[in-house]
PDB file of N, CA, C and O and ligand atoms in Angstrom:
ATOM      1  N   MET A   7     100.283 114.130 109.462  1.00 95.00           N
ATOM      2  CA  MET A   7     100.198 112.794 108.879  1.00 95.00           C
ATOM      3  C   MET A   7      99.720 112.881 107.429  1.00 95.00           C
ATOM      4  O   MET A   7      99.024 113.819 107.064  1.00 95.00           O
ATOM      5  N   TYR A   8     100.129 111.896 106.658  1.00 97.00           N
ATOM      6  CA  TYR A   8      99.756 111.876 105.240  1.00 97.00           C
ATOM      7  C   TYR A   8      98.869 110.670 104.939  1.00 97.00           C
ATOM      8  O   TYR A   8      98.994 109.631 105.576  1.00 97.00           O
ATOM      9  N   VAL A   9      97.995 110.875 103.971  1.00 98.00           N
ATOM     10  CA  VAL A   9      97.157 109.771 103.517  1.00 98.00           C
ATOM     11  C   VAL A   9      97.536 109.470 102.071  1.00 98.00           C
ATOM     12  O   VAL A   9      97.538 110.371 101.229  1.00 98.00           O
ATOM     13  N   VAL A  10      97.917 108.245 101.828  1.00 98.00           N
ATOM     14  CA  VAL A  10      98.321 107.825 100.484  1.00 98.00           C
ATOM     15  C   VAL A  10      97.240 106.900  99.930  1.00 98.00           C
ATOM     16  O   VAL A  10      96.898 105.893 100.546  1.00 98.00           O
ATOM     17  N   THR A  11      96.715 107.274  98.781  1.00 98.00           N
ATOM     18  CA  THR A  11      95.664 106.471  98.166  1.00 98.00           C
ATOM     19  C   THR A  11      96.139 105.983  96.806  1.00 98.00           C
ATOM     20  O   THR A  11      96.674 106.761  96.015  1.00 98.00           O
ATOM     21  N   ILE A  12      95.964 104.715  96.557  1.00 98.00           N
ATOM     22  CA  ILE A  12      96.342 104.149  95.257  1.00 98.00           C
ATOM     23  C   ILE A  12      95.090 103.621  94.573  1.00 98.00           C
ATOM     24  O   ILE A  12      94.421 102.724  95.087  1.00 98.00           O
ATOM     25  N   ASN A  13      94.791 104.194  93.434  1.00 98.00           N
ATOM     26  CA  ASN A  13      93.615 103.777  92.659  1.00 98.00           C
ATOM     27  C   ASN A  13      93.889 102.407  92.033  1.00 98.00           C
ATOM     28  O   ASN A  13      94.754 102.275  91.155  1.00 98.00           O
ATOM     29  N   GLN A  14      93.171 101.412  92.506  1.00 98.00           N
ATOM     30  CA  GLN A  14      93.405 100.044  92.051  1.00 98.00           C
ATOM     31  C   GLN A  14      92.974  99.839  90.596  1.00 98.00           C
ATOM     32  O   GLN A  14      93.413  98.894  89.943  1.00 98.00           O
ATOM     33  N   ASP A  15      92.123 100.699  90.101  1.00 98.00           N
ATOM     34  CA  ASP A  15      91.660 100.572  88.715  1.00 98.00           C
ATOM     35  C   ASP A  15      92.676 101.121  87.723  1.00 98.00           C
ATOM     36  O   ASP A  15      92.817 100.605  86.619  1.00 98.00           O
ATOM     37  N   THR A  16      93.379 102.202  88.127  1.00 98.00           N
ATOM     38  CA  THR A  16      94.311 102.817  87.180  1.00 98.00           C
ATOM     39  C   THR A  16      95.765 102.393  87.403  1.00 98.00           C
ATOM     40  O   THR A  16      96.618 102.667  86.564  1.00 98.00           O
ATOM     41  N   CYS A  17      96.060 101.734  88.512  1.00 98.00           N
ATOM     42  CA  CYS A  17      97.416 101.214  88.742  1.00 98.00           C
ATOM     43  C   CYS A  17      97.746 100.210  87.651  1.00 98.00           C
ATOM     44  O   CYS A  17      96.978  99.281  87.400  1.00 98.00           O
ATOM     45  N   GLU A  18      98.923 100.415  87.008  1.00 98.00           N
ATOM     46  CA  GLU A  18      99.348  99.527  85.924  1.00 98.00           C
ATOM     47  C   GLU A  18     100.265  98.415  86.408  1.00 98.00           C
ATOM     48  O   GLU A  18     100.739  97.612  85.615  1.00 98.00           O
ATOM     49  N   GLY A  19     100.572  98.435  87.690  1.00 98.00           N
ATOM     50  CA  GLY A  19     101.383  97.361  88.259  1.00 98.00           C
ATOM     51  C   GLY A  19     102.855  97.419  87.945  1.00 98.00           C
ATOM     52  O   GLY A  19     103.542  96.393  88.006  1.00 98.00           O
ATOM     53  N   CYS A  20     103.386  98.612  87.660  1.00 98.00           N
ATOM     54  CA  CYS A  20     104.799  98.710  87.279  1.00 98.00           C
ATOM     55  C   CYS A  20     105.746  98.531  88.468  1.00 98.00           C
ATOM     56  O   CYS A  20     106.912  98.194  88.289  1.00 98.00           O
ATOM     57  N   GLY A  21     105.252  98.804  89.661  1.00 98.00           N
ATOM     58  CA  GLY A  21     106.077  98.620  90.858  1.00 98.00           C
ATOM     59  C   GLY A  21     106.986  99.785  91.210  1.00 98.00           C
ATOM     60  O   GLY A  21     107.731  99.720  92.188  1.00 98.00           O
ATOM     61  N   GLU A  22     106.972 100.843  90.398  1.00 98.00           N
ATOM     62  CA  GLU A  22     107.881 101.973  90.617  1.00 98.00           C
ATOM     63  C   GLU A  22     107.675 102.640  91.974  1.00 98.00           C
ATOM     64  O   GLU A  22     108.629 103.012  92.651  1.00 98.00           O
ATOM     65  N   CYS A  23     106.420 102.807  92.363  1.00 98.00           N
ATOM     66  CA  CYS A  23     106.137 103.482  93.646  1.00 98.00           C
ATOM     67  C   CYS A  23     106.704 102.674  94.801  1.00 98.00           C
ATOM     68  O   CYS A  23     107.356 103.219  95.704  1.00 98.00           O
ATOM     69  N   ALA A  24     106.465 101.359  94.764  1.00 98.00           N
ATOM     70  CA  ALA A  24     106.956 100.494  95.844  1.00 98.00           C
ATOM     71  C   ALA A  24     108.480 100.469  95.872  1.00 98.00           C
ATOM     72  O   ALA A  24     109.095 100.509  96.940  1.00 98.00           O
ATOM     73  N   ASP A  25     109.099 100.448  94.688  1.00 98.00           N
ATOM     74  CA  ASP A  25     110.562 100.397  94.611  1.00 98.00           C
ATOM     75  C   ASP A  25     111.207 101.675  95.114  1.00 98.00           C
ATOM     76  O   ASP A  25     112.338 101.661  95.593  1.00 98.00           O
ATOM     77  N   ASN A  26     110.509 102.792  94.978  1.00 98.00           N
ATOM     78  CA  ASN A  26     111.135 104.083  95.274  1.00 98.00           C
ATOM     79  C   ASN A  26     110.672 104.750  96.563  1.00 98.00           C
ATOM     80  O   ASN A  26     111.157 105.827  96.898  1.00 98.00           O
ATOM     81  N   CYS A  27     109.754 104.155  97.272  1.00 98.00           N
ATOM     82  CA  CYS A  27     109.287 104.748  98.530  1.00 98.00           C
ATOM     83  C   CYS A  27     110.397 104.665  99.583  1.00 98.00           C
ATOM     84  O   CYS A  27     110.797 103.564  99.951  1.00 98.00           O
ATOM     85  N   PRO A  28     110.893 105.803 100.062  1.00 98.00           N
ATOM     86  CA  PRO A  28     111.983 105.766 101.040  1.00 98.00           C
ATOM     87  C   PRO A  28     111.558 105.197 102.394  1.00 98.00           C
ATOM     88  O   PRO A  28     112.399 104.782 103.185  1.00 98.00           O
ATOM     89  N   ALA A  29     110.260 105.171 102.644  1.00 98.00           N
ATOM     90  CA  ALA A  29     109.774 104.638 103.918  1.00 98.00           C
ATOM     91  C   ALA A  29     109.376 103.158 103.804  1.00 98.00           C
ATOM     92  O   ALA A  29     109.005 102.532 104.794  1.00 98.00           O
ATOM     93  N   SER A  30     109.455 102.630 102.578  1.00 98.00           N
ATOM     94  CA  SER A  30     109.120 101.215 102.324  1.00 98.00           C
ATOM     95  C   SER A  30     107.751 100.807 102.872  1.00 98.00           C
ATOM     96  O   SER A  30     107.602  99.745 103.478  1.00 98.00           O
ATOM     97  N   ILE A  31     106.763 101.649 102.643  1.00 98.00           N
ATOM     98  CA  ILE A  31     105.424 101.298 103.138  1.00 98.00           C
ATOM     99  C   ILE A  31     104.503 100.834 102.003  1.00 98.00           C
ATOM    100  O   ILE A  31     103.342 100.532 102.238  1.00 98.00           O
ATOM    101  N   LEU A  32     105.027 100.815 100.778  1.00 98.00           N
ATOM    102  CA  LEU A  32     104.218 100.374  99.638  1.00 98.00           C
ATOM    103  C   LEU A  32     104.712  99.019  99.146  1.00 98.00           C
ATOM    104  O   LEU A  32     105.920  98.761  99.118  1.00 98.00           O
ATOM    105  N   GLU A  33     103.772  98.181  98.765  1.00 98.00           N
ATOM    106  CA  GLU A  33     104.123  96.849  98.286  1.00 98.00           C
ATOM    107  C   GLU A  33     103.199  96.464  97.149  1.00 98.00           C
ATOM    108  O   GLU A  33     102.065  96.932  97.073  1.00 98.00           O
ATOM    109  N   MET A  34     103.671  95.549  96.312  1.00 98.00           N
ATOM    110  CA  MET A  34     102.830  95.025  95.257  1.00 98.00           C
ATOM    111  C   MET A  34     102.052  93.827  95.807  1.00 98.00           C
ATOM    112  O   MET A  34     102.622  92.912  96.394  1.00 98.00           O
ATOM    113  N   VAL A  35     100.745  93.873  95.647  1.00 98.00           N
ATOM    114  CA  VAL A  35      99.885  92.776  96.097  1.00 98.00           C
ATOM    115  C   VAL A  35      99.001  92.371  94.918  1.00 98.00           C
ATOM    116  O   VAL A  35      98.229  93.185  94.407  1.00 98.00           O
ATOM    117  N   ASP A  36      99.177  91.140  94.467  1.00 97.00           N
ATOM    118  CA  ASP A  36      98.421  90.652  93.313  1.00 97.00           C
ATOM    119  C   ASP A  36      98.529  91.591  92.116  1.00 97.00           C
ATOM    120  O   ASP A  36      97.545  91.872  91.436  1.00 97.00           O
ATOM    121  N   GLY A  37      99.726  92.119  91.901  1.00 98.00           N
ATOM    122  CA  GLY A  37      99.971  92.936  90.728  1.00 98.00           C
ATOM    123  C   GLY A  37      99.557  94.391  90.826  1.00 98.00           C
ATOM    124  O   GLY A  37      99.667  95.135  89.852  1.00 98.00           O
ATOM    125  N   LYS A  38      99.116  94.802  92.006  1.00 98.00           N
ATOM    126  CA  LYS A  38      98.735  96.205  92.202  1.00 98.00           C
ATOM    127  C   LYS A  38      99.455  96.737  93.436  1.00 98.00           C
ATOM    128  O   LYS A  38      99.712  95.992  94.394  1.00 98.00           O
ATOM    129  N   ALA A  39      99.743  98.035  93.411  1.00 98.00           N
ATOM    130  CA  ALA A  39     100.415  98.644  94.560  1.00 98.00           C
ATOM    131  C   ALA A  39      99.417  98.894  95.683  1.00 98.00           C
ATOM    132  O   ALA A  39      98.276  99.304  95.432  1.00 98.00           O
ATOM    133  N   GLN A  40      99.860  98.620  96.896  1.00 98.00           N
ATOM    134  CA  GLN A  40      99.027  98.907  98.065  1.00 98.00           C
ATOM    135  C   GLN A  40      99.879  99.448  99.189  1.00 98.00           C
ATOM    136  O   GLN A  40     101.081  99.170  99.256  1.00 98.00           O
ATOM    137  N   VAL A  41      99.251 100.222 100.055  1.00 98.00           N
ATOM    138  CA  VAL A  41      99.931 100.678 101.260  1.00 98.00           C
ATOM    139  C   VAL A  41      99.851  99.525 102.260  1.00 98.00           C
ATOM    140  O   VAL A  41      98.781  99.206 102.757  1.00 98.00           O
ATOM    141  N   THR A  42     100.985  98.896 102.521  1.00 98.00           N
ATOM    142  CA  THR A  42     100.990  97.764 103.448  1.00 98.00           C
ATOM    143  C   THR A  42     101.688  98.118 104.756  1.00 98.00           C
ATOM    144  O   THR A  42     101.595  97.390 105.723  1.00 98.00           O
ATOM    145  N   GLY A  43     102.395  99.260 104.755  1.00 98.00           N
ATOM    146  CA  GLY A  43     103.076  99.677 105.985  1.00 98.00           C
ATOM    147  C   GLY A  43     102.242 100.707 106.734  1.00 98.00           C
ATOM    148  O   GLY A  43     101.083 100.943 106.406  1.00 98.00           O
ATOM    149  N   GLU A  44     102.865 101.310 107.724  1.00 98.00           N
ATOM    150  CA  GLU A  44     102.184 102.307 108.553  1.00 98.00           C
ATOM    151  C   GLU A  44     102.218 103.667 107.880  1.00 98.00           C
ATOM    152  O   GLU A  44     103.284 104.182 107.549  1.00 98.00           O
ATOM    153  N   LEU A  45     101.045 104.256 107.706  1.00 97.00           N
ATOM    154  CA  LEU A  45     100.999 105.600 107.118  1.00 97.00           C
ATOM    155  C   LEU A  45     101.725 106.603 108.006  1.00 97.00           C
ATOM    156  O   LEU A  45     102.187 107.641 107.544  1.00 97.00           O
ATOM    157  N   ASP A  46     101.840 106.285 109.285  1.00 97.00           N
ATOM    158  CA  ASP A  46     102.591 107.140 110.208  1.00 97.00           C
ATOM    159  C   ASP A  46     104.041 107.315 109.747  1.00 97.00           C
ATOM    160  O   ASP A  46     104.691 108.303 110.069  1.00 97.00           O
ATOM    161  N   ASP A  47     104.547 106.326 109.023  1.00 98.00           N
ATOM    162  CA  ASP A  47     105.935 106.360 108.574  1.00 98.00           C
ATOM    163  C   ASP A  47     106.121 107.128 107.262  1.00 98.00           C
ATOM    164  O   ASP A  47     107.247 107.381 106.846  1.00 98.00           O
ATOM    165  N   CYS A  48     105.014 107.482 106.611  1.00 98.00           N
ATOM    166  CA  CYS A  48     105.098 108.212 105.340  1.00 98.00           C
ATOM    167  C   CYS A  48     105.720 109.580 105.565  1.00 98.00           C
ATOM    168  O   CYS A  48     105.371 110.292 106.496  1.00 98.00           O
ATOM    169  N   LEU A  49     106.675 109.928 104.685  1.00 98.00           N
ATOM    170  CA  LEU A  49     107.414 111.185 104.799  1.00 98.00           C
ATOM    171  C   LEU A  49     106.745 112.319 104.034  1.00 98.00           C
ATOM    172  O   LEU A  49     107.187 113.454 104.108  1.00 98.00           O
ATOM    173  N   GLY A  50     105.731 111.983 103.268  1.00 98.00           N
ATOM    174  CA  GLY A  50     105.065 113.008 102.473  1.00 98.00           C
ATOM    175  C   GLY A  50     105.913 113.526 101.326  1.00 98.00           C
ATOM    176  O   GLY A  50     105.678 114.611 100.799  1.00 98.00           O
ATOM    177  N   CYS A  51     106.877 112.717 100.894  1.00 98.00           N
ATOM    178  CA  CYS A  51     107.828 113.176  99.867  1.00 98.00           C
ATOM    179  C   CYS A  51     107.204 113.219  98.469  1.00 98.00           C
ATOM    180  O   CYS A  51     107.746 113.842  97.569  1.00 98.00           O
ATOM    181  N   GLU A  52     106.095 112.517  98.289  1.00 98.00           N
ATOM    182  CA  GLU A  52     105.375 112.458  97.004  1.00 98.00           C
ATOM    183  C   GLU A  52     106.155 111.775  95.890  1.00 98.00           C
ATOM    184  O   GLU A  52     105.831 111.908  94.715  1.00 98.00           O
ATOM    185  N   THR A  53     107.204 111.050  96.254  1.00 98.00           N
ATOM    186  CA  THR A  53     107.968 110.301  95.242  1.00 98.00           C
ATOM    187  C   THR A  53     107.060 109.302  94.535  1.00 98.00           C
ATOM    188  O   THR A  53     107.113 109.162  93.304  1.00 98.00           O
ATOM    189  N   CYS A  54     106.218 108.639  95.302  1.00 98.00           N
ATOM    190  CA  CYS A  54     105.305 107.637  94.719  1.00 98.00           C
ATOM    191  C   CYS A  54     104.427 108.266  93.648  1.00 98.00           C
ATOM    192  O   CYS A  54     104.172 107.682  92.600  1.00 98.00           O
ATOM    193  N   MET A  55     103.984 109.479  93.945  1.00 98.00           N
ATOM    194  CA  MET A  55     103.125 110.193  93.009  1.00 98.00           C
ATOM    195  C   MET A  55     103.915 110.584  91.754  1.00 98.00           C
ATOM    196  O   MET A  55     103.437 110.432  90.631  1.00 98.00           O
ATOM    197  N   SER A  56     105.146 111.043  91.953  1.00 98.00           N
ATOM    198  CA  SER A  56     105.980 111.506  90.834  1.00 98.00           C
ATOM    199  C   SER A  56     106.355 110.379  89.887  1.00 98.00           C
ATOM    200  O   SER A  56     106.410 110.582  88.678  1.00 98.00           O
ATOM    201  N   VAL A  57     106.652 109.210  90.425  1.00 98.00           N
ATOM    202  CA  VAL A  57     107.137 108.125  89.557  1.00 98.00           C
ATOM    203  C   VAL A  57     106.003 107.338  88.899  1.00 98.00           C
ATOM    204  O   VAL A  57     106.245 106.562  87.984  1.00 98.00           O
ATOM    205  N   CYS A  58     104.768 107.549  89.347  1.00 98.00           N
ATOM    206  CA  CYS A  58     103.663 106.753  88.803  1.00 98.00           C
ATOM    207  C   CYS A  58     103.307 107.207  87.392  1.00 98.00           C
ATOM    208  O   CYS A  58     102.969 108.365  87.166  1.00 98.00           O
ATOM    209  N   PRO A  59     103.371 106.289  86.417  1.00 98.00           N
ATOM    210  CA  PRO A  59     103.091 106.654  85.030  1.00 98.00           C
ATOM    211  C   PRO A  59     101.602 106.864  84.746  1.00 98.00           C
ATOM    212  O   PRO A  59     101.248 107.426  83.718  1.00 98.00           O
ATOM    213  N   SER A  60     100.754 106.415  85.651  1.00 98.00           N
ATOM    214  CA  SER A  60      99.319 106.477  85.350  1.00 98.00           C
ATOM    215  C   SER A  60      98.533 107.404  86.277  1.00 98.00           C
ATOM    216  O   SER A  60      97.306 107.445  86.222  1.00 98.00           O
ATOM    217  N   GLY A  61      99.255 108.133  87.120  1.00 98.00           N
ATOM    218  CA  GLY A  61      98.564 109.060  88.013  1.00 98.00           C
ATOM    219  C   GLY A  61      97.649 108.381  89.012  1.00 98.00           C
ATOM    220  O   GLY A  61      96.636 108.942  89.432  1.00 98.00           O
ATOM    221  N   ALA A  62      98.006 107.152  89.396  1.00 98.00           N
ATOM    222  CA  ALA A  62      97.128 106.376  90.277  1.00 98.00           C
ATOM    223  C   ALA A  62      97.343 106.699  91.756  1.00 98.00           C
ATOM    224  O   ALA A  62      96.525 106.296  92.585  1.00 98.00           O
ATOM    225  N   VAL A  63      98.434 107.411  92.058  1.00 98.00           N
ATOM    226  CA  VAL A  63      98.753 107.661  93.465  1.00 98.00           C
ATOM    227  C   VAL A  63      98.415 109.088  93.878  1.00 98.00           C
ATOM    228  O   VAL A  63      98.701 110.048  93.149  1.00 98.00           O
ATOM    229  N   LYS A  64      97.806 109.195  95.037  1.00 98.00           N
ATOM    230  CA  LYS A  64      97.456 110.505  95.573  1.00 98.00           C
ATOM    231  C   LYS A  64      98.033 110.590  96.990  1.00 98.00           C
ATOM    232  O   LYS A  64      97.869 109.679  97.792  1.00 98.00           O
ATOM    233  N   VAL A  65      98.741 111.697  97.261  1.00 98.00           N
ATOM    234  CA  VAL A  65      99.262 111.919  98.618  1.00 98.00           C
ATOM    235  C   VAL A  65      98.633 113.195  99.146  1.00 98.00           C
ATOM    236  O   VAL A  65      98.722 114.250  98.518  1.00 98.00           O
ATOM    237  N   GLU A  66      97.970 113.086 100.272  1.00 98.00           N
ATOM    238  CA  GLU A  66      97.309 114.248 100.869  1.00 98.00           C
ATOM    239  C   GLU A  66      97.724 114.372 102.327  1.00 98.00           C
ATOM    240  O   GLU A  66      97.892 113.376 103.020  1.00 98.00           O
ATOM    241  N   GLU A  67      97.824 115.610 102.776  1.00 96.00           N
ATOM    242  CA  GLU A  67      98.085 115.834 104.193  1.00 96.00           C
ATOM    243  C   GLU A  67      96.752 115.838 104.911  1.00 96.00           C
ATOM    244  O   GLU A  67      95.794 116.448 104.442  1.00 96.00           O
ATOM    245  N   SER A  68      96.694 115.131 106.008  1.00 90.00           N
ATOM    246  CA  SER A  68      95.397 115.077 106.713  1.00 90.00           C
ATOM    247  C   SER A  68      95.451 115.861 108.017  1.00 90.00           C
ATOM    248  O   SER A  68      96.508 116.190 108.509  1.00 90.00           O
TER     249      SER A  68
HETATM  250  S1  SF4 B  19     104.896 110.083  99.950  1.00 93.40           S
HETATM  251 FE1  SF4 B  19     106.994 109.268  99.998  1.00 93.40          FE
HETATM  252  S2  SF4 B  19     107.131 108.153 101.943  1.00 93.40           S
HETATM  253 FE2  SF4 B  19     104.956 108.495 101.541  1.00 93.40          FE
HETATM  254  S3  SF4 B  19     104.274 106.617 100.491  1.00 93.40           S
HETATM  255 FE3  SF4 B  19     104.863 108.103  98.898  1.00 93.40          FE
HETATM  256  S4  SF4 B  19     107.016 107.644  98.448  1.00 93.40           S
HETATM  257 FE4  SF4 B  19     106.502 106.657 100.398  1.00 93.40          FE
HETATM  258  S1  SF4 B  20     103.771 103.575  90.216  1.00 93.40           S
HETATM  259 FE1  SF4 B  20     101.563 103.764  89.756  1.00 93.40          FE
HETATM  260  S2  SF4 B  20     101.193 102.237  88.163  1.00 93.40           S
HETATM  261 FE2  SF4 B  20     103.161 101.746  89.086  1.00 93.40          FE
HETATM  262  S3  SF4 B  20     102.659 100.227  90.691  1.00 93.40           S
HETATM  263 FE3  SF4 B  20     102.662 102.266  91.657  1.00 93.40          FE
HETATM  264  S4  SF4 B  20     100.518 102.947  91.558  1.00 93.40           S
HETATM  265 FE4  SF4 B  20     100.746 101.264  90.119  1.00 93.40          FE
END
């Protein structure tokens, strides 16, 4: 399983992570990205991390 953490302070609200997550578990909430789906569905692809311009996303295997 993977743990996806989004730093709410450094997220710039671009929406790229949510738009590009193949598992559709990320959503924009009040202008910031959040994990709103099941982490069980995360593929660990790290796309969210790659597309983030501010390094706000962290994907770790737990
Ligand atoms: S690692 Fe991949 S599947 Fe998991 S949240 Fe990021 S983009 Fe989505
Ligand atoms: S890609 Fe990064 S800056 Fe853009 S919404 Fe996602 S976490 Fe925020």
